[in-house]
């Protein structure tokens, strides 16, 4: 089965073609970073307008790159939620129209599930596994028992890890999105230079909290010590506080579930320190740690096409009443 995937949940318009036997045939991502950068974050109305402009050329490019016309496509998968409603509706209406015109089955993909299964584009992982999903909008741990079998083990009580990275970068005077800037700066800094707070909550909790860390950084930057600090050391120490908690809680959750497999996903899992520490700590705990390559950690449609292919070929089809949804369907 060959599936066209479309993703427009936030500030990336993406399309991809995935084939069960040939694998990923194309993956196109059009980023709106230049549009939102000036505002220090994603402006929902601008995002929808950009998706409207990009969706057709992006889908055309993905089909061309995959040398696939409508006849070669067996189904269409599209992100239905969670995300920005106006943005989601652009991709959703486009996908519904294609499905109707081409007479191909449609699958409404959950964005979080797409991230959680993205690892299969490059790696073989056995079920069950524990997935740490860390992005701009979400920071959660899941037990993944199979395709469509996802149970949330815990999540953030306040900010998502990516949001904490982005807000910290803003406080340090860098643009949006800031996670990647902090990652780069931190390579030249000392992660043990400043002791920023780690919110561990209860030791057996799979929940997270990053708002205290954000406040601690703001207070520190406004202090005389903060004003004189090397920005690389601040970035490395701040990043370490996030990474340490993420890795500790992910491994702890997997151990409590009795599952020796951990999968990372979402934009923040592109972070080099998180990747290195998850591998090191995972190996020390006897755990198999699988990571998608960086381009498949951040938003893309390859993961949507893959999930769509698995679900459509299992007979799971969405009806014409498929609608977009803003909030996560998973609860703690
Ligand atoms: O998954 P994603 O592309 O979109 C959402 O669904 O949210 O994640 C975007 C988030 C942003 O907060 C961005 O700053 C963060 O991922 N991010 C990073 C890195 N690359 C992207 N955070 C830390 N280090 C990175 N290298
Ligand atoms: Zn995402």
mmCIF file of C-alpha atoms and ligand atoms in Angstrom:
data_model
loop_
_atom_site.group_PDB
_atom_site.id
_atom_site.type_symbol
_atom_site.label_atom_id
_atom_site.label_comp_id
_atom_site.label_asym_id
_atom_site.label_seq_id
_atom_site.Cartn_x
_atom_site.Cartn_y
_atom_site.Cartn_z
ATOM 1 C CA UNK A 1 0.000 0.000 0.000
ATOM 2 C CA UNK A 2 1.230 3.513 -0.853
ATOM 3 C CA UNK A 3 -0.032 6.462 1.207
ATOM 4 C CA UNK A 4 0.185 10.222 0.802
ATOM 5 C CA UNK A 5 0.562 11.927 4.200
ATOM 6 C CA UNK A 6 -0.267 15.569 4.922
ATOM 7 C CA UNK A 7 0.651 17.495 8.099
ATOM 8 C CA UNK A 8 -0.355 21.066 9.045
ATOM 9 C CA UNK A 9 -0.900 21.016 12.818
ATOM 10 C CA UNK A 10 1.383 23.924 13.699
ATOM 11 C CA UNK A 11 3.914 25.940 11.704
ATOM 12 C CA UNK A 12 5.127 23.365 9.190
ATOM 13 C CA UNK A 13 3.298 22.420 6.008
ATOM 14 C CA UNK A 14 4.438 18.928 5.076
ATOM 15 C CA UNK A 15 3.620 16.125 2.669
ATOM 16 C CA UNK A 16 5.199 12.712 2.147
ATOM 17 C CA UNK A 17 4.667 9.432 0.350
ATOM 18 C CA UNK A 18 5.264 6.144 2.174
ATOM 19 C CA UNK A 19 5.104 2.730 0.556
ATOM 20 C CA UNK A 20 4.845 -0.509 2.574
ATOM 21 C CA UNK A 21 7.450 -2.347 0.499
ATOM 22 C CA UNK A 22 9.619 0.490 -0.899
ATOM 23 C CA UNK A 23 9.612 2.603 2.315
ATOM 24 C CA UNK A 24 9.688 6.397 2.384
ATOM 25 C CA UNK A 25 9.584 7.725 -1.199
ATOM 26 C CA UNK A 26 9.438 11.453 -0.476
ATOM 27 C CA UNK A 27 9.177 13.900 2.400
ATOM 28 C CA UNK A 28 8.741 17.646 1.913
ATOM 29 C CA UNK A 29 8.608 20.154 4.783
ATOM 30 C CA UNK A 30 7.915 23.849 4.276
ATOM 31 C CA UNK A 31 8.752 25.755 7.442
ATOM 32 C CA UNK A 32 7.104 29.027 8.478
ATOM 33 C CA UNK A 33 9.887 29.979 10.889
ATOM 34 C CA UNK A 34 10.689 33.139 8.915
ATOM 35 C CA UNK A 35 7.054 34.301 9.176
ATOM 36 C CA UNK A 36 6.663 33.780 12.934
ATOM 37 C CA UNK A 37 10.212 34.613 14.015
ATOM 38 C CA UNK A 38 9.507 38.344 14.220
ATOM 39 C CA UNK A 39 6.656 37.702 16.705
ATOM 40 C CA UNK A 40 8.625 35.436 19.046
ATOM 41 C CA UNK A 41 6.186 32.539 18.588
ATOM 42 C CA UNK A 42 3.604 31.014 16.265
ATOM 43 C CA UNK A 43 0.771 33.411 15.324
ATOM 44 C CA UNK A 44 -2.206 31.086 14.622
ATOM 45 C CA UNK A 45 -3.914 33.234 11.982
ATOM 46 C CA UNK A 46 -0.668 33.730 10.057
ATOM 47 C CA UNK A 47 0.025 30.001 10.279
ATOM 48 C CA UNK A 48 -3.332 29.132 8.652
ATOM 49 C CA UNK A 49 -2.719 31.590 5.820
ATOM 50 C CA UNK A 50 0.755 30.171 5.186
ATOM 51 C CA UNK A 51 -0.634 26.625 5.115
ATOM 52 C CA UNK A 52 -3.186 27.762 2.525
ATOM 53 C CA UNK A 53 -0.380 29.094 0.333
ATOM 54 C CA UNK A 54 1.897 26.079 0.749
ATOM 55 C CA UNK A 55 -0.317 23.020 0.876
ATOM 56 C CA UNK A 56 -0.798 22.560 -2.868
ATOM 57 C CA UNK A 57 2.856 23.096 -3.936
ATOM 58 C CA UNK A 58 4.109 20.947 -1.044
ATOM 59 C CA UNK A 59 1.790 18.047 -1.926
ATOM 60 C CA UNK A 60 2.684 18.373 -5.624
ATOM 61 C CA UNK A 61 6.392 18.284 -4.767
ATOM 62 C CA UNK A 62 5.969 15.190 -2.588
ATOM 63 C CA UNK A 63 4.085 13.358 -5.361
ATOM 64 C CA UNK A 64 6.680 14.383 -7.964
ATOM 65 C CA UNK A 65 9.608 13.327 -5.760
ATOM 66 C CA UNK A 66 7.897 9.968 -5.258
ATOM 67 C CA UNK A 67 7.166 9.684 -9.014
ATOM 68 C CA UNK A 68 3.593 8.954 -7.998
ATOM 69 C CA UNK A 69 0.458 10.252 -9.686
ATOM 70 C CA UNK A 70 -3.022 9.813 -8.181
ATOM 71 C CA UNK A 71 -3.263 6.298 -9.657
ATOM 72 C CA UNK A 72 -0.219 5.154 -7.682
ATOM 73 C CA UNK A 73 -1.661 6.378 -4.349
ATOM 74 C CA UNK A 74 -3.809 3.900 -2.404
ATOM 75 C CA UNK A 75 -4.824 6.130 0.494
ATOM 76 C CA UNK A 76 -4.466 9.541 2.130
ATOM 77 C CA UNK A 77 -3.499 10.234 5.749
ATOM 78 C CA UNK A 78 -3.830 13.644 7.347
ATOM 79 C CA UNK A 79 -3.195 15.051 10.810
ATOM 80 C CA UNK A 80 -6.591 15.646 12.451
ATOM 81 C CA UNK A 81 -5.251 16.890 15.825
ATOM 82 C CA UNK A 82 -4.145 17.962 18.310
ATOM 83 C CA UNK A 83 -2.900 21.333 17.089
ATOM 84 C CA UNK A 84 -4.028 24.774 15.974
ATOM 85 C CA UNK A 85 -7.573 24.350 14.653
ATOM 86 C CA UNK A 86 -7.217 26.836 11.770
ATOM 87 C CA UNK A 87 -3.981 25.194 10.651
ATOM 88 C CA UNK A 88 -5.311 21.650 10.976
ATOM 89 C CA UNK A 89 -8.420 22.520 8.956
ATOM 90 C CA UNK A 90 -6.310 23.572 5.951
ATOM 91 C CA UNK A 91 -4.624 20.169 5.686
ATOM 92 C CA UNK A 92 -7.787 18.313 6.633
ATOM 93 C CA UNK A 93 -10.027 19.986 4.030
ATOM 94 C CA UNK A 94 -7.344 19.530 1.393
ATOM 95 C CA UNK A 95 -6.960 15.831 2.218
ATOM 96 C CA UNK A 96 -10.723 15.267 2.310
ATOM 97 C CA UNK A 97 -11.096 16.894 -1.116
ATOM 98 C CA UNK A 98 -8.318 14.726 -2.578
ATOM 99 C CA UNK A 99 -9.834 11.615 -1.024
ATOM 100 C CA UNK A 100 -13.221 12.463 -2.544
ATOM 101 C CA UNK A 101 -11.868 13.440 -5.985
ATOM 102 C CA UNK A 102 -9.443 10.515 -6.268
ATOM 103 C CA UNK A 103 -11.810 8.036 -4.575
ATOM 104 C CA UNK A 104 -9.138 6.932 -2.095
ATOM 105 C CA UNK A 105 -9.673 6.041 1.595
ATOM 106 C CA UNK A 106 -8.851 8.684 4.183
ATOM 107 C CA UNK A 107 -7.236 8.266 7.611
ATOM 108 C CA UNK A 108 -7.245 11.000 10.268
ATOM 109 C CA UNK A 109 -3.943 10.669 12.146
ATOM 110 C CA UNK A 110 -3.363 11.778 15.716
ATOM 111 C CA UNK A 111 -0.275 14.008 15.763
ATOM 112 C CA UNK A 112 1.034 12.520 19.006
ATOM 113 C CA UNK A 113 0.655 8.973 17.689
ATOM 114 C CA UNK A 114 2.446 9.974 14.471
ATOM 115 C CA UNK A 115 5.435 11.162 16.538
ATOM 116 C CA UNK A 116 5.326 8.077 18.774
ATOM 117 C CA UNK A 117 5.545 5.651 15.809
ATOM 118 C CA UNK A 118 7.942 7.763 13.651
ATOM 119 C CA UNK A 119 10.811 5.554 14.838
ATOM 120 C CA UNK A 120 9.583 2.741 12.528
ATOM 121 C CA UNK A 121 10.604 4.790 9.475
ATOM 122 C CA UNK A 122 14.227 3.892 10.280
ATOM 123 C CA UNK A 123 14.372 1.270 13.025
ATOM 124 C CA UNK A 124 12.866 -2.047 13.976
ATOM 125 C CA UNK A 125 11.458 -1.822 17.484
ATOM 126 C CA UNK A 126 9.535 -4.518 19.309
ATOM 127 C CA UNK A 127 6.269 -3.819 21.103
ATOM 128 C CA UNK A 128 5.726 -2.934 23.850
ATOM 129 C CA UNK A 129 7.945 0.096 24.329
ATOM 130 C CA UNK A 130 7.846 3.289 26.357
ATOM 131 C CA UNK A 131 7.808 6.484 24.292
ATOM 132 C CA UNK A 132 8.963 9.861 25.532
ATOM 133 C CA UNK A 133 7.267 12.515 23.414
ATOM 134 C CA UNK A 134 8.937 15.891 23.831
ATOM 135 C CA UNK A 135 7.900 18.755 21.579
ATOM 136 C CA UNK A 136 6.859 22.389 21.631
ATOM 137 C CA UNK A 137 3.331 21.513 22.717
ATOM 138 C CA UNK A 138 3.720 18.204 24.560
ATOM 139 C CA UNK A 139 5.900 16.413 27.084
ATOM 140 C CA UNK A 140 4.477 13.003 27.894
ATOM 141 C CA UNK A 141 5.353 9.378 28.505
ATOM 142 C CA UNK A 142 3.363 6.604 26.848
ATOM 143 C CA UNK A 143 3.195 2.832 26.962
ATOM 144 C CA UNK A 144 2.914 1.658 23.361
ATOM 145 C CA UNK A 145 1.572 -1.906 23.136
ATOM 146 C CA UNK A 146 1.010 -2.076 19.376
ATOM 147 C CA UNK A 147 -0.481 -0.094 16.502
ATOM 148 C CA UNK A 148 -3.330 1.947 17.957
ATOM 149 C CA UNK A 149 -2.538 0.748 21.501
ATOM 150 C CA UNK A 150 -1.244 3.805 23.312
ATOM 151 C CA UNK A 151 -1.700 4.618 27.000
ATOM 152 C CA UNK A 152 -0.363 7.785 28.610
ATOM 153 C CA UNK A 153 1.737 7.206 31.742
ATOM 154 C CA UNK A 154 2.363 10.835 32.606
ATOM 155 C CA UNK A 155 2.684 14.329 31.235
ATOM 156 C CA UNK A 156 3.673 17.860 32.018
ATOM 157 C CA UNK A 157 1.695 19.753 34.622
ATOM 158 C CA UNK A 158 2.588 23.096 33.058
ATOM 159 C CA UNK A 159 5.028 23.943 30.228
ATOM 160 C CA UNK A 160 6.174 21.484 27.579
ATOM 161 C CA UNK A 161 9.956 20.978 27.392
ATOM 162 C CA UNK A 162 10.141 22.645 23.952
ATOM 163 C CA UNK A 163 8.167 25.600 25.274
ATOM 164 C CA UNK A 164 10.670 25.898 28.154
ATOM 165 C CA UNK A 165 13.557 25.858 25.667
ATOM 166 C CA UNK A 166 11.871 28.472 23.464
ATOM 167 C CA UNK A 167 10.975 30.771 26.377
ATOM 168 C CA UNK A 168 14.484 30.474 27.813
ATOM 169 C CA UNK A 169 16.021 31.391 24.469
ATOM 170 C CA UNK A 170 13.734 34.414 24.288
ATOM 171 C CA UNK A 171 14.826 35.517 27.793
ATOM 172 C CA UNK A 172 18.450 35.205 26.671
ATOM 173 C CA UNK A 173 17.703 37.425 23.696
ATOM 174 C CA UNK A 174 17.472 34.837 20.919
ATOM 175 C CA UNK A 175 14.738 34.378 18.311
ATOM 176 C CA UNK A 176 12.055 31.758 17.864
ATOM 177 C CA UNK A 177 12.328 28.765 17.878
ATOM 178 C CA UNK A 178 15.108 28.789 20.434
ATOM 179 C CA UNK A 179 15.630 25.128 21.301
ATOM 180 C CA UNK A 180 18.126 24.624 18.540
ATOM 181 C CA UNK A 181 20.024 27.823 19.537
ATOM 182 C CA UNK A 182 20.363 26.643 23.147
ATOM 183 C CA UNK A 183 21.518 23.235 21.887
ATOM 184 C CA UNK A 184 24.265 24.901 19.812
ATOM 185 C CA UNK A 185 25.391 27.361 22.514
ATOM 186 C CA UNK A 186 25.417 24.622 25.159
ATOM 187 C CA UNK A 187 28.104 22.688 23.276
ATOM 188 C CA UNK A 188 30.590 25.390 24.280
ATOM 189 C CA UNK A 189 29.387 25.641 27.898
ATOM 190 C CA UNK A 190 29.741 23.893 31.252
ATOM 191 C CA UNK A 191 26.526 22.017 32.197
ATOM 192 C CA UNK A 192 27.548 21.896 35.870
ATOM 193 C CA UNK A 193 28.339 25.640 36.155
ATOM 194 C CA UNK A 194 24.902 26.666 37.498
ATOM 195 C CA UNK A 195 22.508 24.471 39.494
ATOM 196 C CA UNK A 196 19.065 25.154 38.046
ATOM 197 C CA UNK A 197 16.149 23.387 39.812
ATOM 198 C CA UNK A 198 14.992 19.921 38.719
ATOM 199 C CA UNK A 199 11.297 19.256 39.403
ATOM 200 C CA UNK A 200 11.253 15.545 40.145
ATOM 201 C CA UNK A 201 7.789 15.609 41.781
ATOM 202 C CA UNK A 202 7.369 12.199 43.447
ATOM 203 C CA UNK A 203 10.051 9.635 42.660
ATOM 204 C CA UNK A 204 7.532 7.239 41.086
ATOM 205 C CA UNK A 205 5.733 9.965 39.127
ATOM 206 C CA UNK A 206 5.866 10.057 35.326
ATOM 207 C CA UNK A 207 4.737 13.692 35.358
ATOM 208 C CA UNK A 208 6.880 16.730 34.574
ATOM 209 C CA UNK A 209 6.975 20.398 35.541
ATOM 210 C CA UNK A 210 9.160 23.041 33.903
ATOM 211 C CA UNK A 211 7.601 26.339 34.996
ATOM 212 C CA UNK A 212 9.763 26.601 38.147
ATOM 213 C CA UNK A 213 12.896 26.162 36.048
ATOM 214 C CA UNK A 214 11.763 28.938 33.734
ATOM 215 C CA UNK A 215 11.192 31.298 36.681
ATOM 216 C CA UNK A 216 14.588 30.342 38.157
ATOM 217 C CA UNK A 217 16.265 31.260 34.874
ATOM 218 C CA UNK A 218 14.462 34.608 34.718
ATOM 219 C CA UNK A 219 15.517 35.447 38.302
ATOM 220 C CA UNK A 220 19.084 34.343 37.597
ATOM 221 C CA UNK A 221 19.396 36.417 34.404
ATOM 222 C CA UNK A 222 18.188 39.518 36.285
ATOM 223 C CA UNK A 223 20.784 39.028 39.068
ATOM 224 C CA UNK A 224 24.331 40.493 39.014
ATOM 225 C CA UNK A 225 25.738 36.936 38.732
ATOM 226 C CA UNK A 226 23.465 36.227 35.778
ATOM 227 C CA UNK A 227 24.363 39.463 34.036
ATOM 228 C CA UNK A 228 28.056 38.543 34.229
ATOM 229 C CA UNK A 229 27.621 34.877 33.281
ATOM 230 C CA UNK A 230 28.909 33.312 30.058
ATOM 231 C CA UNK A 231 25.821 32.665 27.943
ATOM 232 C CA UNK A 232 27.216 29.258 26.877
ATOM 233 C CA UNK A 233 27.405 28.151 30.533
ATOM 234 C CA UNK A 234 23.857 29.371 31.192
ATOM 235 C CA UNK A 235 22.560 27.530 28.107
ATOM 236 C CA UNK A 236 24.396 24.314 29.030
ATOM 237 C CA UNK A 237 23.248 24.420 32.672
ATOM 238 C CA UNK A 238 19.646 25.188 31.749
ATOM 239 C CA UNK A 239 19.603 22.444 29.111
ATOM 240 C CA UNK A 240 21.095 19.970 31.593
ATOM 241 C CA UNK A 241 18.265 20.594 34.057
ATOM 242 C CA UNK A 242 15.684 19.683 31.386
ATOM 243 C CA UNK A 243 17.606 16.740 29.924
ATOM 244 C CA UNK A 244 18.372 15.162 33.297
ATOM 245 C CA UNK A 245 14.704 15.106 34.336
ATOM 246 C CA UNK A 246 13.496 13.859 30.928
ATOM 247 C CA UNK A 247 15.974 10.969 30.853
ATOM 248 C CA UNK A 248 15.525 10.045 34.519
ATOM 249 C CA UNK A 249 11.720 9.974 34.285
ATOM 250 C CA UNK A 250 11.659 8.100 30.978
ATOM 251 C CA UNK A 251 13.951 5.354 32.279
ATOM 252 C CA UNK A 252 12.079 5.222 35.597
ATOM 253 C CA UNK A 253 8.725 4.826 33.804
ATOM 254 C CA UNK A 254 10.087 2.059 31.546
ATOM 255 C CA UNK A 255 11.508 0.240 34.573
ATOM 256 C CA UNK A 256 8.200 0.458 36.440
ATOM 257 C CA UNK A 257 6.406 -0.928 33.386
ATOM 258 C CA UNK A 258 9.007 -3.712 33.151
ATOM 259 C CA UNK A 259 9.766 -2.740 29.543
ATOM 260 C CA UNK A 260 13.441 -2.565 28.478
ATOM 261 C CA UNK A 261 12.765 -0.433 25.384
ATOM 262 C CA UNK A 262 12.631 3.339 25.194
ATOM 263 C CA UNK A 263 11.784 5.411 22.110
ATOM 264 C CA UNK A 264 12.246 9.175 21.862
ATOM 265 C CA UNK A 265 10.168 11.399 19.616
ATOM 266 C CA UNK A 266 9.096 15.001 18.998
ATOM 267 C CA UNK A 267 11.088 18.140 18.184
ATOM 268 C CA UNK A 268 13.061 18.276 21.444
ATOM 269 C CA UNK A 269 14.405 14.757 20.820
ATOM 270 C CA UNK A 270 16.550 16.424 18.122
ATOM 271 C CA UNK A 271 18.517 17.917 21.060
ATOM 272 C CA UNK A 272 22.079 16.580 21.001
ATOM 273 C CA UNK A 273 22.547 16.446 24.781
ATOM 274 C CA UNK A 274 19.221 14.619 25.254
ATOM 275 C CA UNK A 275 20.183 12.093 22.558
ATOM 276 C CA UNK A 276 23.590 11.469 24.126
ATOM 277 C CA UNK A 277 22.337 11.200 27.721
ATOM 278 C CA UNK A 278 19.391 8.956 26.775
ATOM 279 C CA UNK A 279 21.806 6.587 25.030
ATOM 280 C CA UNK A 280 24.330 6.615 27.913
ATOM 281 C CA UNK A 281 21.839 6.279 30.750
ATOM 282 C CA UNK A 282 19.735 3.802 28.780
ATOM 283 C CA UNK A 283 22.747 1.563 28.149
ATOM 284 C CA UNK A 284 23.692 1.716 31.847
ATOM 285 C CA UNK A 285 20.126 0.639 32.754
ATOM 286 C CA UNK A 286 20.181 -2.240 30.221
ATOM 287 C CA UNK A 287 17.644 -0.530 28.019
ATOM 288 C CA UNK A 288 17.416 -0.433 24.230
ATOM 289 C CA UNK A 289 17.068 3.252 23.261
ATOM 290 C CA UNK A 290 15.828 4.103 19.745
ATOM 291 C CA UNK A 291 15.907 7.566 18.248
ATOM 292 C CA UNK A 292 14.581 8.792 14.910
ATOM 293 C CA UNK A 293 17.042 10.925 12.925
ATOM 294 C CA UNK A 294 16.726 14.651 13.675
ATOM 295 C CA UNK A 295 14.596 15.501 10.617
ATOM 296 C CA UNK A 296 12.039 12.890 11.676
ATOM 297 C CA UNK A 297 11.920 14.159 15.276
ATOM 298 C CA UNK A 298 10.522 17.563 14.311
ATOM 299 C CA UNK A 299 7.180 17.918 12.507
ATOM 300 C CA UNK A 300 7.003 16.078 9.182
ATOM 301 C CA UNK A 301 4.496 14.154 7.080
ATOM 302 C CA UNK A 302 6.575 10.985 6.689
ATOM 303 C CA UNK A 303 5.367 9.865 10.126
ATOM 304 C CA UNK A 304 1.765 10.667 9.144
ATOM 305 C CA UNK A 305 2.034 8.637 5.923
ATOM 306 C CA UNK A 306 3.602 5.697 7.803
ATOM 307 C CA UNK A 307 0.883 5.626 10.490
ATOM 308 C CA UNK A 308 -1.768 6.031 7.765
ATOM 309 C CA UNK A 309 -0.356 3.106 5.796
ATOM 310 C CA UNK A 310 -0.427 0.821 8.862
ATOM 311 C CA UNK A 311 -3.947 1.821 9.914
ATOM 312 C CA UNK A 312 -5.517 1.921 6.432
ATOM 313 C CA UNK A 313 -4.061 -1.471 5.553
ATOM 314 C CA UNK A 314 -5.576 -2.772 8.812
ATOM 315 C CA UNK A 315 -8.960 -1.486 7.612
ATOM 316 C CA UNK A 316 -9.169 1.587 9.850
ATOM 317 C CA UNK A 317 -10.748 4.286 7.670
ATOM 318 C CA UNK A 318 -12.092 7.727 8.648
ATOM 319 C CA UNK A 319 -15.461 8.893 7.364
ATOM 320 C CA UNK A 320 -16.302 12.197 5.630
ATOM 321 C CA UNK A 321 -17.316 13.543 9.058
ATOM 322 C CA UNK A 322 -13.663 13.499 10.208
ATOM 323 C CA UNK A 323 -13.049 16.738 12.090
ATOM 324 C CA UNK A 324 -10.056 18.588 13.506
ATOM 325 C CA UNK A 325 -9.465 18.674 17.293
ATOM 326 C CA UNK A 326 -7.297 21.040 19.314
ATOM 327 C CA UNK A 327 -6.577 19.168 22.563
ATOM 328 C CA UNK A 328 -4.820 15.878 23.246
ATOM 329 C CA UNK A 329 -7.061 12.814 23.357
ATOM 330 C CA UNK A 330 -4.814 11.172 25.903
ATOM 331 C CA UNK A 331 -5.250 11.777 29.594
ATOM 332 C CA UNK A 332 -3.062 10.962 32.522
HETATM 333 O O1 LIG B 1 7.636 18.375 17.223
HETATM 334 P P1 LIG B 1 7.859 19.806 16.877
HETATM 335 O O2 LIG B 1 8.532 20.107 15.569
HETATM 336 O O3 LIG B 1 6.506 20.595 16.887
HETATM 337 C C1 LIG B 1 5.517 20.385 17.854
HETATM 338 O O4 LIG B 1 4.671 19.470 17.635
HETATM 339 O O5 LIG B 1 5.585 21.091 18.897
HETATM 340 O O6 LIG B 1 8.697 20.446 18.097
HETATM 341 C C2 LIG B 1 9.117 21.781 18.083
HETATM 342 C C3 LIG B 1 9.893 22.074 19.370
HETATM 343 C C4 LIG B 1 10.249 23.553 19.554
HETATM 344 O O7 LIG B 1 9.926 23.946 20.876
HETATM 345 C C5 LIG B 1 11.751 23.593 19.322
HETATM 346 O O8 LIG B 1 12.417 24.627 20.036
HETATM 347 C C6 LIG B 1 12.174 22.227 19.826
HETATM 348 O O9 LIG B 1 11.150 21.365 19.370
HETATM 349 N N1 LIG B 1 13.481 21.815 19.298
HETATM 350 C C7 LIG B 1 14.582 21.659 20.064
HETATM 351 C C8 LIG B 1 15.641 21.300 19.181
HETATM 352 N N2 LIG B 1 15.134 21.253 17.912
HETATM 353 C C9 LIG B 1 13.803 21.564 18.002
HETATM 354 N N3 LIG B 1 14.756 21.781 21.393
HETATM 355 C C10 LIG B 1 15.985 21.557 21.873
HETATM 356 N N4 LIG B 1 17.056 21.224 21.102
HETATM 357 C C11 LIG B 1 16.926 21.072 19.772
HETATM 358 N N5 LIG B 1 17.975 20.732 19.009
HETATM 359 ZN ZN1 LIG B 2 4.929 17.756 16.615
#
